[in-house]
Coordinates of C-alpha atoms (C1' of nucleotides) in Angstrom, one line a residue:
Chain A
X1 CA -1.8 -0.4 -9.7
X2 CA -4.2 -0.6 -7.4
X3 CA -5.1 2.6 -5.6
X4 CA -8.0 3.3 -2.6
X5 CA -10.7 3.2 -5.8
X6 CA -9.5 0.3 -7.0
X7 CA -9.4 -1.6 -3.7
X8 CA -12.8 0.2 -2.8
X9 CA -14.1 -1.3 -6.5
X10 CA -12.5 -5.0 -5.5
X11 CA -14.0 -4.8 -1.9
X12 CA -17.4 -3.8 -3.1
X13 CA -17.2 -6.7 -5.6
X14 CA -16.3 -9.5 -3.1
X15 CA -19.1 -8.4 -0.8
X16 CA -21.6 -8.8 -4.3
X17 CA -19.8 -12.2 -4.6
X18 CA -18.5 -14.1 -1.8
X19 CA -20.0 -13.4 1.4
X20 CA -22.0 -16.6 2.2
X21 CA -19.4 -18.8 1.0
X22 CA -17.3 -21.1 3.3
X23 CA -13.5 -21.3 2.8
X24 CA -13.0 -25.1 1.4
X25 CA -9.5 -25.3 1.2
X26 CA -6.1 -23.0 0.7
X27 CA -2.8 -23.2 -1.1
X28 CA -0.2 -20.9 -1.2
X29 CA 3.0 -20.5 -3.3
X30 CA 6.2 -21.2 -2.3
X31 CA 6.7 -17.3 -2.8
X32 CA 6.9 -14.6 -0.1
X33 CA 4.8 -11.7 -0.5
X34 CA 5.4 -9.0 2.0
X35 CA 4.4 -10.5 5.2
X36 CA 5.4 -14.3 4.8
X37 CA 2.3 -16.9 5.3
X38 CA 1.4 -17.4 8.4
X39 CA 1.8 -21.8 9.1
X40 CA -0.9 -22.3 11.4
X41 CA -3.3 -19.5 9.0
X42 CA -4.9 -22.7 6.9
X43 CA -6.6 -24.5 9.8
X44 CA -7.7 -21.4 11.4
X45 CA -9.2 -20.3 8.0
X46 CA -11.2 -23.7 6.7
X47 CA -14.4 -24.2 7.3
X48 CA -14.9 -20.2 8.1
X49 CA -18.0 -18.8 6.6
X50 CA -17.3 -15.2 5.0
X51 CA -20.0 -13.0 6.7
X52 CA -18.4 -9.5 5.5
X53 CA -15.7 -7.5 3.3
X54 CA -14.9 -4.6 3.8
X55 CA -12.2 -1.9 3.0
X56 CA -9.6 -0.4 5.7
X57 CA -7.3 2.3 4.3
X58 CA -5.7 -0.2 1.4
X59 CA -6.7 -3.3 3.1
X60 CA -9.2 -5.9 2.2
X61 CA -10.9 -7.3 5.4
X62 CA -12.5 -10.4 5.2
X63 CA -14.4 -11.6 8.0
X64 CA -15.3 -14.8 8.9
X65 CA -17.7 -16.5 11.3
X66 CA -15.3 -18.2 13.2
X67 CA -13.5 -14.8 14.5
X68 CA -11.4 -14.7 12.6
X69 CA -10.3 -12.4 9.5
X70 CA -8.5 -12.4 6.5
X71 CA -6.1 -9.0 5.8
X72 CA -5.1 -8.9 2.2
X73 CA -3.0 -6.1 0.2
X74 CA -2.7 -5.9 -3.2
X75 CA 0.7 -3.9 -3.2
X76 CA 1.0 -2.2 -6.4
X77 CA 0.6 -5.0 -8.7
X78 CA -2.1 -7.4 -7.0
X79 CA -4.9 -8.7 -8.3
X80 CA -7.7 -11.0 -6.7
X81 CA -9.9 -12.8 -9.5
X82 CA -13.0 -15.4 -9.3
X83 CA -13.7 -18.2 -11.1
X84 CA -15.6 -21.4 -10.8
X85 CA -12.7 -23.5 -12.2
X86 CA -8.8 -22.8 -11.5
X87 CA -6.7 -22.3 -14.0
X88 CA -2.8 -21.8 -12.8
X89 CA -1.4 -18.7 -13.9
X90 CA 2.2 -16.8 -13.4
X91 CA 2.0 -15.1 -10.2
X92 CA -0.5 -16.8 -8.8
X93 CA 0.4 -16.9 -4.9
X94 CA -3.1 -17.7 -2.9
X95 CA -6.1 -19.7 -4.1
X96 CA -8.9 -20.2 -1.7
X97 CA -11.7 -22.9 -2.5
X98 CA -15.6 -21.3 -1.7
X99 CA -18.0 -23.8 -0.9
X100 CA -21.6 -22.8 -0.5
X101 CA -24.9 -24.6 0.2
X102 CA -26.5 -22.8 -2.9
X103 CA -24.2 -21.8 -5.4
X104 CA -21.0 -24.0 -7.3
X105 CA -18.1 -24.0 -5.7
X106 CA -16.0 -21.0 -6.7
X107 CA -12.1 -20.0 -6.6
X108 CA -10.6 -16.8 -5.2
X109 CA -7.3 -16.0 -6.4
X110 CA -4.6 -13.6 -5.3
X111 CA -2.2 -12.8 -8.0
X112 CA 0.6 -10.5 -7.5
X113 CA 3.8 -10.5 -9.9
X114 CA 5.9 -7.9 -7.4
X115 CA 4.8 -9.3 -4.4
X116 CA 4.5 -6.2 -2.2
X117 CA 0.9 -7.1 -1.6
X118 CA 0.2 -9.5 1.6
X119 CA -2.2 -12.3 3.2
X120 CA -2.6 -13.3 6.4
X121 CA -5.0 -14.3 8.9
X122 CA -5.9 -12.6 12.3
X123 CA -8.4 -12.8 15.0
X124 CA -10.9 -10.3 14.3
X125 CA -11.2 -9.0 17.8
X126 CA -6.8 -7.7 17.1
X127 CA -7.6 -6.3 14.0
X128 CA -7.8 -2.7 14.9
X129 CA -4.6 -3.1 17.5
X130 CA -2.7 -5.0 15.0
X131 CA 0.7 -3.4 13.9
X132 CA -0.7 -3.1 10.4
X133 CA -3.6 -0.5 11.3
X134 CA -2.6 0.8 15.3
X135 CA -0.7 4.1 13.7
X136 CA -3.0 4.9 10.9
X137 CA -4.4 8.2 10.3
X138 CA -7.8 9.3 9.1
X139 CA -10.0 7.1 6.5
X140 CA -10.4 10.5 3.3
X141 CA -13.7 9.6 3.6
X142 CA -14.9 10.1 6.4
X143 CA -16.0 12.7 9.1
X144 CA -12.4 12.7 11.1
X145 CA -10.3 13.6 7.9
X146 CA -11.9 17.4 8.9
X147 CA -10.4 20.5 7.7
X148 CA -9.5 21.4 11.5
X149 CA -7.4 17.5 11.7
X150 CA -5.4 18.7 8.7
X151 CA -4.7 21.9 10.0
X152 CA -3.7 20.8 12.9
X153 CA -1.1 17.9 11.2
X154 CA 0.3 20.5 8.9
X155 CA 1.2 22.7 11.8
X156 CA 3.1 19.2 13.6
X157 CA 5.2 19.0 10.8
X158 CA 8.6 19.8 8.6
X159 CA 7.7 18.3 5.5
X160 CA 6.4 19.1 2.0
X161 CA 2.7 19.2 1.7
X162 CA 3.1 16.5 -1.2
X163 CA 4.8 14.2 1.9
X164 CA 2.2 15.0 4.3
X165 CA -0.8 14.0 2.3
X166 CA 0.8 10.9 1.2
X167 CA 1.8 9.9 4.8
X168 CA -0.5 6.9 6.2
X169 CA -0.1 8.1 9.7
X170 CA -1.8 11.4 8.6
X171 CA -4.2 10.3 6.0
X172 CA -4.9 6.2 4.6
X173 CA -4.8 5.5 1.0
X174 CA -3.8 8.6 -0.8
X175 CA -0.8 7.7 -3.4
X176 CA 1.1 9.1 -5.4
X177 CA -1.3 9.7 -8.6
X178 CA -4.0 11.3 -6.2
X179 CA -1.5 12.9 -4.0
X180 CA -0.5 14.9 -7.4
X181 CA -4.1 15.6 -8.6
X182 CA -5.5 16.7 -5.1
X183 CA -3.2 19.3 -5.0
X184 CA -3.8 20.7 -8.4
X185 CA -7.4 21.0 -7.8
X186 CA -6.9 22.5 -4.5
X187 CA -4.6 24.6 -6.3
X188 CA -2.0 24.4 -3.9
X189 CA 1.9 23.7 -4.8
X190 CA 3.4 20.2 -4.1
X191 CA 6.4 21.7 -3.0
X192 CA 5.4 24.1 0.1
X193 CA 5.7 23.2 3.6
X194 CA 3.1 22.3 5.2
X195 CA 3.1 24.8 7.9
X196 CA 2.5 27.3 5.4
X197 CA -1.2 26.3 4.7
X198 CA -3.8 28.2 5.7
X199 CA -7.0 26.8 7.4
X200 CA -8.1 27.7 4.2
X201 CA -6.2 26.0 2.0
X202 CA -6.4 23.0 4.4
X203 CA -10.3 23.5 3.8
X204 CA -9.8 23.1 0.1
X205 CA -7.4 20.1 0.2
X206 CA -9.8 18.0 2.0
X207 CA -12.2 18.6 -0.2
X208 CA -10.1 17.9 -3.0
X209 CA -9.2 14.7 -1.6
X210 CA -12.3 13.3 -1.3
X211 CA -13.7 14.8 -4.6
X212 CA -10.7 13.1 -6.7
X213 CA -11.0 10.2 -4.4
X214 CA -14.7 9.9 -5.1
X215 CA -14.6 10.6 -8.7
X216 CA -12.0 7.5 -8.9
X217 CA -14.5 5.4 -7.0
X218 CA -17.1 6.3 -9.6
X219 CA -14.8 5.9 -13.2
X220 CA -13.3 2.5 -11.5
X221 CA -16.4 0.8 -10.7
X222 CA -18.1 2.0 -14.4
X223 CA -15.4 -0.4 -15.7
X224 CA -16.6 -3.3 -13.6
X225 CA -20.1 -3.5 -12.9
X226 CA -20.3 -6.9 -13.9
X227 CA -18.4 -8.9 -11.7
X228 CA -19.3 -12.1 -13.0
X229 CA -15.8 -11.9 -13.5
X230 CA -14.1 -10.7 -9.9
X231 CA -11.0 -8.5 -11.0
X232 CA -9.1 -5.6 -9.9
X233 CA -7.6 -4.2 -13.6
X234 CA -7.5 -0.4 -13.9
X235 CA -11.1 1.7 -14.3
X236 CA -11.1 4.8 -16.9
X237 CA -9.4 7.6 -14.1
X238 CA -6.6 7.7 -15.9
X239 CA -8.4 9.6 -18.6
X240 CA -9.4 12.1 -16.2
X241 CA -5.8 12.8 -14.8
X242 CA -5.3 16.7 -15.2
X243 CA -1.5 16.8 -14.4
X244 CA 0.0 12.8 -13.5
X245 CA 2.4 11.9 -15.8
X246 CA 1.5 15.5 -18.1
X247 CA 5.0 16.9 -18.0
X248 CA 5.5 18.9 -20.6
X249 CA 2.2 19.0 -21.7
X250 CA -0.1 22.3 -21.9
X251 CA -2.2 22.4 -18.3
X252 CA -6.1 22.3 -19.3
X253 CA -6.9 25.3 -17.1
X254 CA -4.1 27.7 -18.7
X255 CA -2.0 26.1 -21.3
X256 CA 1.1 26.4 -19.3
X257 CA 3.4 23.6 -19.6
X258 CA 2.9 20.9 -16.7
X259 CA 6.4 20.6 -14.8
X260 CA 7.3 17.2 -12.8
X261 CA 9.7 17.3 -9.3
X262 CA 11.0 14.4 -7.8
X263 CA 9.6 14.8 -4.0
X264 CA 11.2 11.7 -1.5
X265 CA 12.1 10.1 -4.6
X266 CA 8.5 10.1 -6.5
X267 CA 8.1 12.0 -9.6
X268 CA 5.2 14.6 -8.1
X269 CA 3.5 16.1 -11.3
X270 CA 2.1 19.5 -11.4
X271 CA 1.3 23.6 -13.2
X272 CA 3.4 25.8 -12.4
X273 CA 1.6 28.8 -12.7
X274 CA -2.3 27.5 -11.6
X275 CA -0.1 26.2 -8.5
X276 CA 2.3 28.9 -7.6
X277 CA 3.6 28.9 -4.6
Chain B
dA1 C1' 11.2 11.6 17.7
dG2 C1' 10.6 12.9 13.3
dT3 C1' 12.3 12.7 8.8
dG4 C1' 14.0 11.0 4.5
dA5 C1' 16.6 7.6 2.0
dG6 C1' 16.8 2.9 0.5
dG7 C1' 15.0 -1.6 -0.4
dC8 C1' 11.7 -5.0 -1.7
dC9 C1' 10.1 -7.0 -6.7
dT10 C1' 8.8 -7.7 -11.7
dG11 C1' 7.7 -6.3 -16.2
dA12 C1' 7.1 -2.6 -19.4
dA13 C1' 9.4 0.9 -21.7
dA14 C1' 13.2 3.4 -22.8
dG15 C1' 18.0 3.5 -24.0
dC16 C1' 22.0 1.7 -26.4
Chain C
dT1 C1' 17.0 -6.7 -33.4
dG2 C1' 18.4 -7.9 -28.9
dC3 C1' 20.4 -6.7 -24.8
dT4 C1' 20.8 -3.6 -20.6
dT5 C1' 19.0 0.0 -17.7
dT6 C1' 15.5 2.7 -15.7
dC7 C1' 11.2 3.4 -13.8
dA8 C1' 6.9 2.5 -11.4
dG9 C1' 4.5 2.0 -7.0
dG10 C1' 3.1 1.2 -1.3
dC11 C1' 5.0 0.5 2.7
dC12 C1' 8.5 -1.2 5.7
dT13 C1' 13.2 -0.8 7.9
dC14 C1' 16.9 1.8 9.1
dA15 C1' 20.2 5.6 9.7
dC16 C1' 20.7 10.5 10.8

DNA sequence: AGTGAGGCCTGAAAGC
DNA sequence: TGCTTTCAGGCCTCAC
């Protein structure tokens, strides 16, 4: 499942791998993913030479030379993968042929067995009015996602802080998983309304974010420094989990058991007693 | 308008 | 053992 880190891991590779490379040729599957395939997206796509890659909330940005950009999502169960021959595997929904002056040709696949991830092709000028990225709320990483902006969006709202934080038009790229651990190192309870939080506490959940964020970042690209083989499986974060998918087990900090709500319908894990509310 | 529920989709895991 | 059901997850659409 492919969270920021992971997409941040996968862009960071590409860059390493593919910028250079000209865009030989492109087949999709008969499949839909979440946005259909755009007809007229292969001719505008051949011939383009990747000059950048770069991450937008969950997206994977691809430019090319010819103005023109690639958007791809990897949903929950994406995967993109390289190789210099292609081999047809289950799933298999995009394969893009990279030619290049100096290197062998290579093969980027996208790979997605749920197919809520996405590929399309956009003039680069409309990326950041496109539907896809007009609404969307502060990158976790940067300056913008301030203490003060969260403040202020908690005060806006009627929702649980759990819903807030997970809400793209607040703040890109925070799931579930994160959503859970954030607030257990900010110490603050899933459940509370957001209009309860003091600028304080607001203070401490951005920096949460960005810490357990950051620390993803860090365990997910130990896992794939070589990228000889381009791939976007799981880094070791999941080791460092301190309450997702802990129910019932004794909380690190006190030994009290970790309890699990269901919040909008997704199981939100957390301690009762380090997060009281 | 803002909010929350439901749906998309497959495969792993749990339940029977 | 083999079948059926549940769950996972991001993000969109659609009622209230």
């Amino acid at each position: 499942m492919p969270e920021l880190p992971e997409v941040e891991t996968v862009v960071k590779g590409l860059r390493r791998s593919v910028v250079g490379y000209s865009i030989n040729s492109l087949h999709f599957s008969s499949k839909k993913l979440r946005l259909p395939f755009q007809l007229d997206m292969v001719e505008e796509v051949i011939g383009g030479q990747i000059i950048n890659v770069y991450r937008k909330a969950k997206y994977i940005l691809i430019n090319l030379d010819n103005g023109i950009s690639l958007v791809i999502h990897l949903g929950m169960s994406g995967k993109l993968r390289a190789s210099s021959e292609y081999s047809k595997q289950k799933h298999d929904h995009a394969v893009l042929e990279l030619i290049s002056a100096f290197s062998p040709s290579l093969y980027m696949i996208l790979n997605d067995p749920r197919r809520f991830g996405l590929i399309i092709a956009i003039p680069t000028a409309e990326v950041e009015n496109h539907k896809l990225f007009l609404k969307m709320g502060a990158e976790p990483l940067d300056a913008e996602f301030s203490s003060q902006y969260l403040f202020n969006k908690c005060q806006n709202r009627v929702t649980t802080i759990k819903n807030l934080i997970m809400d793209n038009n607040v703040v890109v790229g925070v799931g579930n998983i994160y959503a859970s651990e954030s607030l257990f190192l900010a110490r603050i309870n899933p459940l509370i309304s957001s209009k309860d939080l003091t600028y304080d506490e607001c203070k401490k959940l951005v920096l949460s974010i960005r810490s357990t964020l950051n620390k993803a970042i860090e365990s997910g690209g130990s896992t794939l420094r070589d990228y000889s083989q381009l791939s976007g499986e799981a880094g070791r974060f999941q080791h460092l989990f301190k309450v997702y998918g802990r129910k019932g087990e004794p909380c690190y900090e006190c030994s009290t058991l970790i309890k699990s709500s269901v919040i909008s319908g997704r199981n939100t894990y957390y301690c009762p007693k380090c997060q009281k509310i």
